[in-house]
Coordinates of C-alpha atoms (C1' of nucleotides) in Angstrom, one line a residue:
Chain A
X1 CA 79.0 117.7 118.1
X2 CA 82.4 116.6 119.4
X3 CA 84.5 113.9 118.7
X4 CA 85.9 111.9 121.6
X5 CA 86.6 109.6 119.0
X6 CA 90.4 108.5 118.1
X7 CA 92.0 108.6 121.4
X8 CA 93.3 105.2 121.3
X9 CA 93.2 104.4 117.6
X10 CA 95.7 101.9 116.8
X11 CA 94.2 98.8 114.6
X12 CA 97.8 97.4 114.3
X13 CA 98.8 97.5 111.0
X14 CA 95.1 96.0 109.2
X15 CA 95.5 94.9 106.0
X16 CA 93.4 93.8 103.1
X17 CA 93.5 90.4 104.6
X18 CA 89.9 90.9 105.6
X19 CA 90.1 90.7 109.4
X20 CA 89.3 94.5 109.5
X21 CA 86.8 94.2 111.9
X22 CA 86.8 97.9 112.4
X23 CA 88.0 100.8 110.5
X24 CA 89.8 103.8 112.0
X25 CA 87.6 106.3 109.3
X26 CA 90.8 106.7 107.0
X27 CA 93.5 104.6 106.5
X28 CA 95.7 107.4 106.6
X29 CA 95.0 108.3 110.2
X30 CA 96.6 105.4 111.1
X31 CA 99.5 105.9 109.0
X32 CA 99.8 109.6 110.5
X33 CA 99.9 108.0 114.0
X34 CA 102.6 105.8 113.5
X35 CA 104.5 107.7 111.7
X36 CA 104.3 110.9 114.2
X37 CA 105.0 108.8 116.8
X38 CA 108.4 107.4 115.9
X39 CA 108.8 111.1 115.2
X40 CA 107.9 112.6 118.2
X41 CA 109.2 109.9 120.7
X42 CA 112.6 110.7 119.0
X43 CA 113.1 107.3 118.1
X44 CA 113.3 109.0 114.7
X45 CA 116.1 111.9 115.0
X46 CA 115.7 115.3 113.1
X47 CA 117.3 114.6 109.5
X48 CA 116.9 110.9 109.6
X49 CA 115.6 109.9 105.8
X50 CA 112.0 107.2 105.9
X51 CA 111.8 105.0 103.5
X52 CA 110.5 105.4 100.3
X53 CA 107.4 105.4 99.5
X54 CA 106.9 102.0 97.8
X55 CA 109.0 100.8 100.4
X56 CA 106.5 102.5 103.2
X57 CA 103.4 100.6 101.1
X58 CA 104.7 97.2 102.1
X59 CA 105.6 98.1 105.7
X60 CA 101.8 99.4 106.4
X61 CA 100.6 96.6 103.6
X62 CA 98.5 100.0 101.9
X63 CA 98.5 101.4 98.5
X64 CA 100.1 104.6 97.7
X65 CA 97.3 107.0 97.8
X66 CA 97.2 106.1 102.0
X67 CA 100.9 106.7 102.0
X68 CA 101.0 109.6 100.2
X69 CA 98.1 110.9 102.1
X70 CA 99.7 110.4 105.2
X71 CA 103.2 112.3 104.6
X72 CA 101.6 115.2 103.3
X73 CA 99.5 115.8 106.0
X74 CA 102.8 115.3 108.3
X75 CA 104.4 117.6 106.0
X76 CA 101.6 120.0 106.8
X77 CA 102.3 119.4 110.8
X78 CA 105.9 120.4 110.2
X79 CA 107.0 116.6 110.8
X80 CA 108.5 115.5 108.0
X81 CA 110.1 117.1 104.7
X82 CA 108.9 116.0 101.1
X83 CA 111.1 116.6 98.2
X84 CA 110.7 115.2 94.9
X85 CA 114.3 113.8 93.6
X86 CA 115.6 113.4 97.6
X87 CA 113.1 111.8 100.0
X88 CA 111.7 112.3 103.0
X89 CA 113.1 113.9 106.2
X90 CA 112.6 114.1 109.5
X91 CA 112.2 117.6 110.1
X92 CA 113.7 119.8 113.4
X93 CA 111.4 120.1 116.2
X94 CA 111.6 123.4 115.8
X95 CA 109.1 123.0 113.2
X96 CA 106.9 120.9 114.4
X97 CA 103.3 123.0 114.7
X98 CA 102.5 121.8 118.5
X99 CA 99.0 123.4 118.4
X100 CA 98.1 120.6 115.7
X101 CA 96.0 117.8 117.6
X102 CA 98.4 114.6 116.6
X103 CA 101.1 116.4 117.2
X104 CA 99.8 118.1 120.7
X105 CA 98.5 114.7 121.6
X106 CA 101.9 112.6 121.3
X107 CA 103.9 115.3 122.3
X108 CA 102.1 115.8 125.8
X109 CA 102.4 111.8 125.7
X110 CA 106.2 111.9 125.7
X111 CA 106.0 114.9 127.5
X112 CA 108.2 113.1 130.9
X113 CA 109.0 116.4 132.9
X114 CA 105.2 118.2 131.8
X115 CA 107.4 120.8 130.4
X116 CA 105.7 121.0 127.7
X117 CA 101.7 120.8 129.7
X118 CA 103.4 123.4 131.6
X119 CA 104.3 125.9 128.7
X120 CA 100.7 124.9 127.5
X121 CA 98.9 126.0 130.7
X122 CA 101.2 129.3 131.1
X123 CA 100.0 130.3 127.3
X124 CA 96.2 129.3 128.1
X125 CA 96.6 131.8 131.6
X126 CA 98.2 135.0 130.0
X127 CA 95.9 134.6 126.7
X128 CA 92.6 134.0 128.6
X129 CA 93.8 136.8 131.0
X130 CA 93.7 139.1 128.4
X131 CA 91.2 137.6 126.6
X132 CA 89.1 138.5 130.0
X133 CA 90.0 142.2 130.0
X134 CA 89.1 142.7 126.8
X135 CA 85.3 140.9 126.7
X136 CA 84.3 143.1 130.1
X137 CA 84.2 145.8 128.0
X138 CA 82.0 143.7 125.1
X139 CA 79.8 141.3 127.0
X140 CA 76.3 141.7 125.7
X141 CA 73.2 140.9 128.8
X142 CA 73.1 138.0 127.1
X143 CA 76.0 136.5 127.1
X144 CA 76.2 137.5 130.7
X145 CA 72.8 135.5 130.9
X146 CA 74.9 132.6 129.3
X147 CA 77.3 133.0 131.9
X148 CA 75.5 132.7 134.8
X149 CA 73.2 129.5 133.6
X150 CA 76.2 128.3 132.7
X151 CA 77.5 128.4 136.0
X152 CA 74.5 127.1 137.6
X153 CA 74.8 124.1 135.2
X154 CA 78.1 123.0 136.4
X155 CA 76.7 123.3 139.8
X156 CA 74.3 121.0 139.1
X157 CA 76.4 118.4 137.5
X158 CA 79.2 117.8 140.5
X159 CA 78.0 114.0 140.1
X160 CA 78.9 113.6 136.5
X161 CA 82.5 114.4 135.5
X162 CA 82.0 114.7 131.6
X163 CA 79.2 117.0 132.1
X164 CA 80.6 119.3 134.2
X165 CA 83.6 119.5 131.9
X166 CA 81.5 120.4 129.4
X167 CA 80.3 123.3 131.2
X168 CA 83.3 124.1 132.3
X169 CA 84.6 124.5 128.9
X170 CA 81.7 126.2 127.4
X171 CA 82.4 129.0 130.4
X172 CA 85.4 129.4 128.9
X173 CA 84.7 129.8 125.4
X174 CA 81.8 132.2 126.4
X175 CA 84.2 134.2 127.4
X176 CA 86.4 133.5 124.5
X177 CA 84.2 134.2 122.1
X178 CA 83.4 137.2 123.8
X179 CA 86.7 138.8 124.0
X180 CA 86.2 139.6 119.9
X181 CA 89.6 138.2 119.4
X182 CA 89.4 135.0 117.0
X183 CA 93.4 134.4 116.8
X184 CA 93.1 134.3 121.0
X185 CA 90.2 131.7 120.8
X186 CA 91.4 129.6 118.3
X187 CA 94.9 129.4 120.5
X188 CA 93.2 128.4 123.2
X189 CA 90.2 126.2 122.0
X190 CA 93.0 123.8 120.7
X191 CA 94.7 124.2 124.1
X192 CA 91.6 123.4 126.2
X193 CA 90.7 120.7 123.5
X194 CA 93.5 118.9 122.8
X195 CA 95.6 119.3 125.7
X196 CA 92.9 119.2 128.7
X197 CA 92.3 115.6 127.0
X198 CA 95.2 114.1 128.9
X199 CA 95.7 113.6 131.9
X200 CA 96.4 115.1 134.4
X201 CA 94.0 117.2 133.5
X202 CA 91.4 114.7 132.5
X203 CA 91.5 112.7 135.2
X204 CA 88.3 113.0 137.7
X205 CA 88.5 115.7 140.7
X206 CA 87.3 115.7 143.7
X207 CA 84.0 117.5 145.0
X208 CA 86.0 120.5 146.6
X209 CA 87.7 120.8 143.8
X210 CA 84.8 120.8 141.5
X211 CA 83.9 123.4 144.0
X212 CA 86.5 126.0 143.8
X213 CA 85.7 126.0 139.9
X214 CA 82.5 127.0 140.3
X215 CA 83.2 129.4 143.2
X216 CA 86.1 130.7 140.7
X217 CA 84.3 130.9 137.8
X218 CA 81.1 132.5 139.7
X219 CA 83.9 135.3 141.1
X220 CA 84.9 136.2 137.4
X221 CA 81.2 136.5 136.5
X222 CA 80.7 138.9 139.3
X223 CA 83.9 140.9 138.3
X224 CA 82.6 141.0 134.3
X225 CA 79.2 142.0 135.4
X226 CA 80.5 144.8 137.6
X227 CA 82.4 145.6 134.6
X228 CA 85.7 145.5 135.7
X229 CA 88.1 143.5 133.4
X230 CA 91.0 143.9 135.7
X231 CA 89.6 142.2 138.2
X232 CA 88.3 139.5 136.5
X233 CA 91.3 139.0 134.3
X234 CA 92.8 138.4 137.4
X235 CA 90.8 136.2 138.8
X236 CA 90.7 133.9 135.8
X237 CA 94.4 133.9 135.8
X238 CA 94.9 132.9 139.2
X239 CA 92.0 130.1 139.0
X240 CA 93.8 128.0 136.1
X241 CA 96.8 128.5 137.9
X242 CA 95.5 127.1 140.9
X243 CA 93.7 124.2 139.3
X244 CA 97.0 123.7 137.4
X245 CA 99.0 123.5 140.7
X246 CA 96.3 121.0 142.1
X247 CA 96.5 118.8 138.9
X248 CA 100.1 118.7 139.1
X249 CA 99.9 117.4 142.8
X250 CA 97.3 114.5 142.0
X251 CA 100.1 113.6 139.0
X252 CA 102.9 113.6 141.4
X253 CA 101.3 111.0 143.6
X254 CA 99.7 108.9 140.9
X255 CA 102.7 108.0 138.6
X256 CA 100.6 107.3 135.7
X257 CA 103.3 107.0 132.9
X258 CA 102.2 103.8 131.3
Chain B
X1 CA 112.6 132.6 99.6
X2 CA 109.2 133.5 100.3
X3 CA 106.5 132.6 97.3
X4 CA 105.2 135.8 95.8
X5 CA 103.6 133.9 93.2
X6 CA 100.0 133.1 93.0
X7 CA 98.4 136.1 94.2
X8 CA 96.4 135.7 90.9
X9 CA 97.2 132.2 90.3
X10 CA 94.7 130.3 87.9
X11 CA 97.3 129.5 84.8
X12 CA 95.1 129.2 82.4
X13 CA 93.8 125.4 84.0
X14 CA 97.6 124.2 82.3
X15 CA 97.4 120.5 81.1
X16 CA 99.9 117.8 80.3
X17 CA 100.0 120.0 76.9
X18 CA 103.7 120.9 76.4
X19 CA 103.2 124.3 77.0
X20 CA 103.7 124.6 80.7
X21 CA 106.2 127.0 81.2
X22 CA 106.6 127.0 84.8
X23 CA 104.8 124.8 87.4
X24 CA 104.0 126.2 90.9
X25 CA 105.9 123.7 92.9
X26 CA 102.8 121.4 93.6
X27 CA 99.6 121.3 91.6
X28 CA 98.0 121.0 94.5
X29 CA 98.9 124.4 96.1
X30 CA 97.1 126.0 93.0
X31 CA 93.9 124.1 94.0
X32 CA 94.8 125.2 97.5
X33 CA 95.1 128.4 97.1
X34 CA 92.2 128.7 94.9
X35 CA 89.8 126.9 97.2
X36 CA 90.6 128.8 99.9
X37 CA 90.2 132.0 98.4
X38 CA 86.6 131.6 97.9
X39 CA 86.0 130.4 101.3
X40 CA 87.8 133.3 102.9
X41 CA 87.0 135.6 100.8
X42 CA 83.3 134.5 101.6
X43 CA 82.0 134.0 98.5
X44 CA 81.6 129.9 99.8
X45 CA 79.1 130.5 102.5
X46 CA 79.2 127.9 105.8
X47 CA 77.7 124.9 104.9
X48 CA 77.6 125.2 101.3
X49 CA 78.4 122.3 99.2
X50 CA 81.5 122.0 97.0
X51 CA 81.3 120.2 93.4
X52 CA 82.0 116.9 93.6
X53 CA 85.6 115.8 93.0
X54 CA 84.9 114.5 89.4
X55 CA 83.7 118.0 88.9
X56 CA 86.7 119.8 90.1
X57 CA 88.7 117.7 88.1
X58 CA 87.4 119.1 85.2
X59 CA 86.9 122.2 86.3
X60 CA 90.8 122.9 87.8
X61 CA 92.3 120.1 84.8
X62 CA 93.9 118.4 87.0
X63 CA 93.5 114.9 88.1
X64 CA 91.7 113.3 91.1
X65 CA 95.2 112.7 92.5
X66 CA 95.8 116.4 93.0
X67 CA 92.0 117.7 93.7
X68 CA 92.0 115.2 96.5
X69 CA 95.2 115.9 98.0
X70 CA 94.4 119.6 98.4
X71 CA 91.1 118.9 99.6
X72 CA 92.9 117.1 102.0
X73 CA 95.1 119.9 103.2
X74 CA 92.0 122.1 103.0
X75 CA 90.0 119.6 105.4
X76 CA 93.4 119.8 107.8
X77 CA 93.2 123.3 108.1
X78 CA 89.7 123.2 109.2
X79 CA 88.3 125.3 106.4
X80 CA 86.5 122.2 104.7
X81 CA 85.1 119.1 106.3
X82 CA 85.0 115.8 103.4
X83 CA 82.7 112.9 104.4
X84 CA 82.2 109.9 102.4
X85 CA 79.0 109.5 101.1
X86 CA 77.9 113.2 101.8
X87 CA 80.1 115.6 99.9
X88 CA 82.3 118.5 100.8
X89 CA 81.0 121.2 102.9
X90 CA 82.7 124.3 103.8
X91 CA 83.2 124.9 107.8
X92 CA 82.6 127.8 110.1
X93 CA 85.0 130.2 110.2
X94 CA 85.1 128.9 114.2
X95 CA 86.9 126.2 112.5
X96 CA 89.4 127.4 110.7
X97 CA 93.0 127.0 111.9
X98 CA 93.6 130.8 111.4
X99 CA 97.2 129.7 112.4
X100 CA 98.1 128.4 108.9
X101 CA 99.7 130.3 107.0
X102 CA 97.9 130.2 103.7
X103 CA 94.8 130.5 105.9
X104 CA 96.4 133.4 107.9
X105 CA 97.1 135.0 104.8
X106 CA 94.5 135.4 103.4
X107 CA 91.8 136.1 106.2
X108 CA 94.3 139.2 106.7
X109 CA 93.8 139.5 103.0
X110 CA 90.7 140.2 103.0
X111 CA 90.9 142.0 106.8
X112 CA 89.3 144.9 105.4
X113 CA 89.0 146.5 109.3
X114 CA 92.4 145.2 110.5
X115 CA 90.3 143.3 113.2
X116 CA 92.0 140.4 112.4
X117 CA 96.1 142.5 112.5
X118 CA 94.6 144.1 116.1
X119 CA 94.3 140.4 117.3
X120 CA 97.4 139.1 115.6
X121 CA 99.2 141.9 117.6
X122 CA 97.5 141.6 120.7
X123 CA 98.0 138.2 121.0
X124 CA 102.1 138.4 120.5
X125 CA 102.2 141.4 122.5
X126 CA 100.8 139.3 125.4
X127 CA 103.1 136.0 125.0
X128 CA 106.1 138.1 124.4
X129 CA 105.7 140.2 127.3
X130 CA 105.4 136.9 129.7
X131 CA 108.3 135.2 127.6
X132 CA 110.4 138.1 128.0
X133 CA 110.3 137.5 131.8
X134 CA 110.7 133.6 131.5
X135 CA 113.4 134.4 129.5
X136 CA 115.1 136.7 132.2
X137 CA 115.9 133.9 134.8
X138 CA 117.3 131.6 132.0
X139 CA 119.3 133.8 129.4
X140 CA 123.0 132.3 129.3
X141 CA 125.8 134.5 128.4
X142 CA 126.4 133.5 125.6
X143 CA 122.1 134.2 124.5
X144 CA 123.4 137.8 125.8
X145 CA 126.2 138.1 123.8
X146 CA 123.9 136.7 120.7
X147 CA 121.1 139.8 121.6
X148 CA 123.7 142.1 121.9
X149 CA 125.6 141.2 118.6
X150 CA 122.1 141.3 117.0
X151 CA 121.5 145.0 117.9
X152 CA 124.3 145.8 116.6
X153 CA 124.0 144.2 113.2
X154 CA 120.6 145.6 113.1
X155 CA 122.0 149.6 113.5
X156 CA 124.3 149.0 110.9
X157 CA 121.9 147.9 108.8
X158 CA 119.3 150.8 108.3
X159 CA 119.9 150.8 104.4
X160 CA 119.2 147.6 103.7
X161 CA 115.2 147.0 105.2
X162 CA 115.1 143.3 104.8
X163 CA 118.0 142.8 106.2
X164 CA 117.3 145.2 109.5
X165 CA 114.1 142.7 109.2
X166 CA 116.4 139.9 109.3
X167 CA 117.6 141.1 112.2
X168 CA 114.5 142.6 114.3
X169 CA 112.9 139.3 113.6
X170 CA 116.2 137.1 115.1
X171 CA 116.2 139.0 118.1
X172 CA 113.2 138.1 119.0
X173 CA 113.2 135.0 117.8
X174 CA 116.6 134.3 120.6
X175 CA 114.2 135.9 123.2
X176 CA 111.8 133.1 122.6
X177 CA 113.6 130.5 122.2
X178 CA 115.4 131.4 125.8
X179 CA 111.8 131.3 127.3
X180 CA 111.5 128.1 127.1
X181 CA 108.5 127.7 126.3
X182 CA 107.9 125.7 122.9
X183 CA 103.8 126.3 122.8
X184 CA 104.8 130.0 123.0
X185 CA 107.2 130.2 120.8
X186 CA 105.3 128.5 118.1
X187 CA 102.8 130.7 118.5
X188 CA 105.0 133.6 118.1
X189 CA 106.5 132.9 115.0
X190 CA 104.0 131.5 113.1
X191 CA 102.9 135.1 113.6
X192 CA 106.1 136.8 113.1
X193 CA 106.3 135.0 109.8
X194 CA 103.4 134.9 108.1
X195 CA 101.3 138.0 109.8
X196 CA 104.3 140.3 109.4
X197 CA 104.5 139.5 105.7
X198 CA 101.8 141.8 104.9
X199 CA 101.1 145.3 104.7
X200 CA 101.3 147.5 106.6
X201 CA 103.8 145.5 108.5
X202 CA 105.4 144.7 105.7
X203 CA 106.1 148.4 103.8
X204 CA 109.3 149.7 104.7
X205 CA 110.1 151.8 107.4
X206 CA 111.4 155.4 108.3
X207 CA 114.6 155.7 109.5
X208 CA 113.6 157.4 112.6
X209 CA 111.4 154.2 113.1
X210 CA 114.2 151.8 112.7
X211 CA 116.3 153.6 115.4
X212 CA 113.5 153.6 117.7
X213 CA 113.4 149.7 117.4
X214 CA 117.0 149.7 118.2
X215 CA 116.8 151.9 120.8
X216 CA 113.6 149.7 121.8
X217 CA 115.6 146.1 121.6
X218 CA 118.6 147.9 123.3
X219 CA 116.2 148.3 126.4
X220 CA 115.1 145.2 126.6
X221 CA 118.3 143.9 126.5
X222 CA 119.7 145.8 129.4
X223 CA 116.9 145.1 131.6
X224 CA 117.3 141.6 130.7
X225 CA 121.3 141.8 131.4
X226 CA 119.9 143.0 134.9
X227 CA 118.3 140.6 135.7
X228 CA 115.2 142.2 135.3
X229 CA 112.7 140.3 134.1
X230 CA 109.0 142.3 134.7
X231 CA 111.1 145.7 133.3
X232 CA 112.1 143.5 130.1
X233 CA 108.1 142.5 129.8
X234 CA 107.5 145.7 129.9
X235 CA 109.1 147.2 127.4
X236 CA 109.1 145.0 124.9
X237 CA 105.3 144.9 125.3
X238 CA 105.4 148.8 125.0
X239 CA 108.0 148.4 121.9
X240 CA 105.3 146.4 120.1
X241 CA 102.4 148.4 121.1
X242 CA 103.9 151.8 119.7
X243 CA 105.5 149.8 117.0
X244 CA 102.0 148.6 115.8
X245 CA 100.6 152.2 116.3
X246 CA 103.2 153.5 114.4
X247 CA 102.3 151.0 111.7
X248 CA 98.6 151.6 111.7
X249 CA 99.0 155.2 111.2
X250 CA 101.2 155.0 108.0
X251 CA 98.4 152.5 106.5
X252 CA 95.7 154.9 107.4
X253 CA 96.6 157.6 105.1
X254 CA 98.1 154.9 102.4
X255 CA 94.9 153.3 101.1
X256 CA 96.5 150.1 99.9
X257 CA 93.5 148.6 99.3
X258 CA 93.9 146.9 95.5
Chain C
dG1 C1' 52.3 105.4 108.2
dG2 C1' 56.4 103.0 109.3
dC3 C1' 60.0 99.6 108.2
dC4 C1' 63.2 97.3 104.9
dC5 C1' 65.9 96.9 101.0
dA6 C1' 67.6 98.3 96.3
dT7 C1' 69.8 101.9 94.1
dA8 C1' 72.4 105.9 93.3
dA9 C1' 75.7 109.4 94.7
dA10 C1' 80.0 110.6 96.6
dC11 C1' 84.2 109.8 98.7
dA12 C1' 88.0 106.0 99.8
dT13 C1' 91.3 102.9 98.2
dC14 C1' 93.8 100.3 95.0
dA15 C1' 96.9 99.2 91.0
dG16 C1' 100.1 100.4 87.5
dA17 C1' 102.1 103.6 84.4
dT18 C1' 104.5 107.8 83.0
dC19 C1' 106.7 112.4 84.0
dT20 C1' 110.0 115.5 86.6
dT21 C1' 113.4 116.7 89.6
dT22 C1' 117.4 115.7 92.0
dT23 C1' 121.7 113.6 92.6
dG24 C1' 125.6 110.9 91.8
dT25 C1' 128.8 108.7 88.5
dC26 C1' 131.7 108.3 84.7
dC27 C1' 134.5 109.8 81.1
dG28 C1' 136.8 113.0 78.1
dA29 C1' 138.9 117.6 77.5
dG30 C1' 142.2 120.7 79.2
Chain D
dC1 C1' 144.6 115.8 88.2
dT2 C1' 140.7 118.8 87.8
dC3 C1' 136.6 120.5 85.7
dG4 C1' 132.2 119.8 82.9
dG5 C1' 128.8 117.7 80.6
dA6 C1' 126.4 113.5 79.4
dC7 C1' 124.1 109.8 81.4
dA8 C1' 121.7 106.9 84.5
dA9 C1' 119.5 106.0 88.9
dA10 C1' 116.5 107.2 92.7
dA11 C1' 112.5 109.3 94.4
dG12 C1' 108.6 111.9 94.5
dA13 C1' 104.5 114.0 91.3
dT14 C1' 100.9 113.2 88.4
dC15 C1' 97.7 110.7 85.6
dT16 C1' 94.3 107.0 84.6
dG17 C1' 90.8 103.8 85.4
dA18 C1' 88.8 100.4 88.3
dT19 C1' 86.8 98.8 92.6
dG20 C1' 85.2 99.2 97.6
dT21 C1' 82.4 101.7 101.4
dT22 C1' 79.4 104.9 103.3
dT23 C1' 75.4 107.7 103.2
dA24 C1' 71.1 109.2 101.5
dT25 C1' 67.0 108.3 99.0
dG26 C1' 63.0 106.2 97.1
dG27 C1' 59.8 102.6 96.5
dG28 C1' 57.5 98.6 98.0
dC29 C1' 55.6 95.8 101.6
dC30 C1' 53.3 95.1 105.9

DNA sequence: GGCCCATAAACATCAGATCTTTTGTCCGAG
DNA sequence: CTCGGACAAAAGATCTGATGTTTATGGGCC
């Protein structure tokens, strides 16, 4: 359904010299990657012209097609700059499109100051806030019947991290879905996706904390079923700040930059 | 600047036979375009199978290069999903990165209810409002100076609609960038740009309109100079809100529907 | 009936050639 | 010396055809 898959890929520069004991599904993912990366890290500053592409071909030892492949889908991320006659540039990071997966992914990994996972979380809180007000008033008995085995799921599951993640998320994009506003979700389904992938905020919690989720979550149900949105936007905006604040203290003490 | 072409694009399937007059730019963005059409549009149901790439060769007259390259882009922007071996399907509109501009463009083409506007709206009401009071404990002089200056230029400009555009858009735009907060401001203009681009957003304004922007902007900017942030939120929120009313009244008694 | 392999379908990649656009240079006219 | 236009070089865009890989399918074989 998912697809954990790609969080590490990185098959150093494979050839056709027939070693390729795996591949990373396309070529051109791999190309991305690299590229993006010299981007992102800034070891690639805004302006600065890649090589061309025959040139690129010899450097990642692939045909054309991959390369070409490649750029235009970091053309589409707002990376890079194609013109025919010029070359390619690196584009402003004002352009870059940071709800993009690569692009989220490396820029949370160069992220040193969480700057970046703190803008992140701040957008997730005022959006699913909202996003909270707006569903009391359109939450069907079922999906209040969702809610609630939903919760009791995550209960269940304080021994195994993944799955209560899972739940976790799913609560979420109950209520998402809910709300009747599809730009909102799709904001924040990349958010919770792509950025709740990294740690800090993948890293295991404790049991208490576990806990207060479900004692935070189980407060929002209770507000929704009452029908007050207020309330519950509230309380949904003060529980991913306050798992937010906890994450950032585990960081602080963990020093994890690798 | 912007591409008013290819609202009925389909030139006729142009070959390599002399007679192309113009080309759009890239071959591909005719495919593009065209593909995406029928999905939005919902004339591709989910799940429904596309011709094989052979097919659409011969079906668009271009070559494999191009088809595949904008199935590419198509596949990026979550509308189709390739797999080798299998085919092209076409994805739930859960999927689609509504985001894009070519996608957002045309899902508010065909947004016969303005569901899809309402969201767009709500969702940049929300992030402005919180980035207006970010923005209040960070705003330099000199970012006031720039607001101010932009008021201005945007009062003397109330004969000349694009460019009191021009100027609406920058101001927020400085607001944003002030926040701080990248995600958000990404966010916001990707909206700003490509979801104010249409009707009714799009159809010029009343006079009487314009001023009460100004008036509107001037506001924030003085609660802003103040040091005010939660005033600042909440009147630009309140600008927006009545701007968007405003907006959805004119296009209630215009009918543009083509 | 279930398992295994041959085959076909469909996308992935490669290789090389030709076309277009952009840009910079060079040279002659004024 | 400056201004233009012709010309050439660089770089991406597109085309063509072949070959590799993955997935699904169908038919034997046990």
């Amino acid at each position: 359904m998912m697809n954990p898959v790609e969080a590490t890929t990185r098959p150093a520069r494979i050839g056709r010299d027939g070693t390729r004991s795996q591949r990373p599904g396309r070529l051109a993912s791999v190309v991305v990657e690299d590229l993006a990366r010299e981007i992102i890290s800034g070891n690639w500053a805004e302006g600065a012209v890649l090589p061309t592409e025959p040139v690129l071909c010899e450097e990642f030892g692939f045909s054309r097609t991959v390369i070409r492949e490649a750029l235009k889908l970091l053309e589409e991320r707002g990376l890079l700059r194609v013109e025919q006659g010029r070359g390619t540039t690196v584009q402003p990071r004002e352009a870059w499109n940071l709800l993009d997966p690569v692009v989220l992914r490396l820029a949370l990994e160069y992220d040193q100051d969480m700057s970046l996972l703190d803008n992140l979380v701040t957008v997730r809180r005022i959006l699913e806030r909202e996003m909270a007000v707006a569903a009391a008033g359109r939450l069907t008995e079922a999906d209040l019947d969702d809610l609630r085995k939903n919760i009791d799921a995550a209960e269940a599951s304080y021994d195994d991290y993944p799955r209560f993640r899972f739940y976790d998320q799913k609560f979420h994009a109950i209520l998402m879905k809910a709300s009747g506003n599809e730009v909102g979700r799709t904001i924040v389904a990349a958010i919770h996706t792509h950025g709740g992938a990294r740690p800090p905020l993948s890293a295991a919690a404790s049991r208490a904390e576990l806990a207060r989720t479900v004692a935070a979550h189980r407060g929002v149900y209770e507000a929704l079923a009452a029908g007050d949105g207020e309330l519950a936007g509230d309380r949904i905006s003060e529980h991913i700040d306050s798992a937010w604040a906890a994450r950032k203290k585990v960081r602080r003490g963990a020093r994890t930059r690798r």
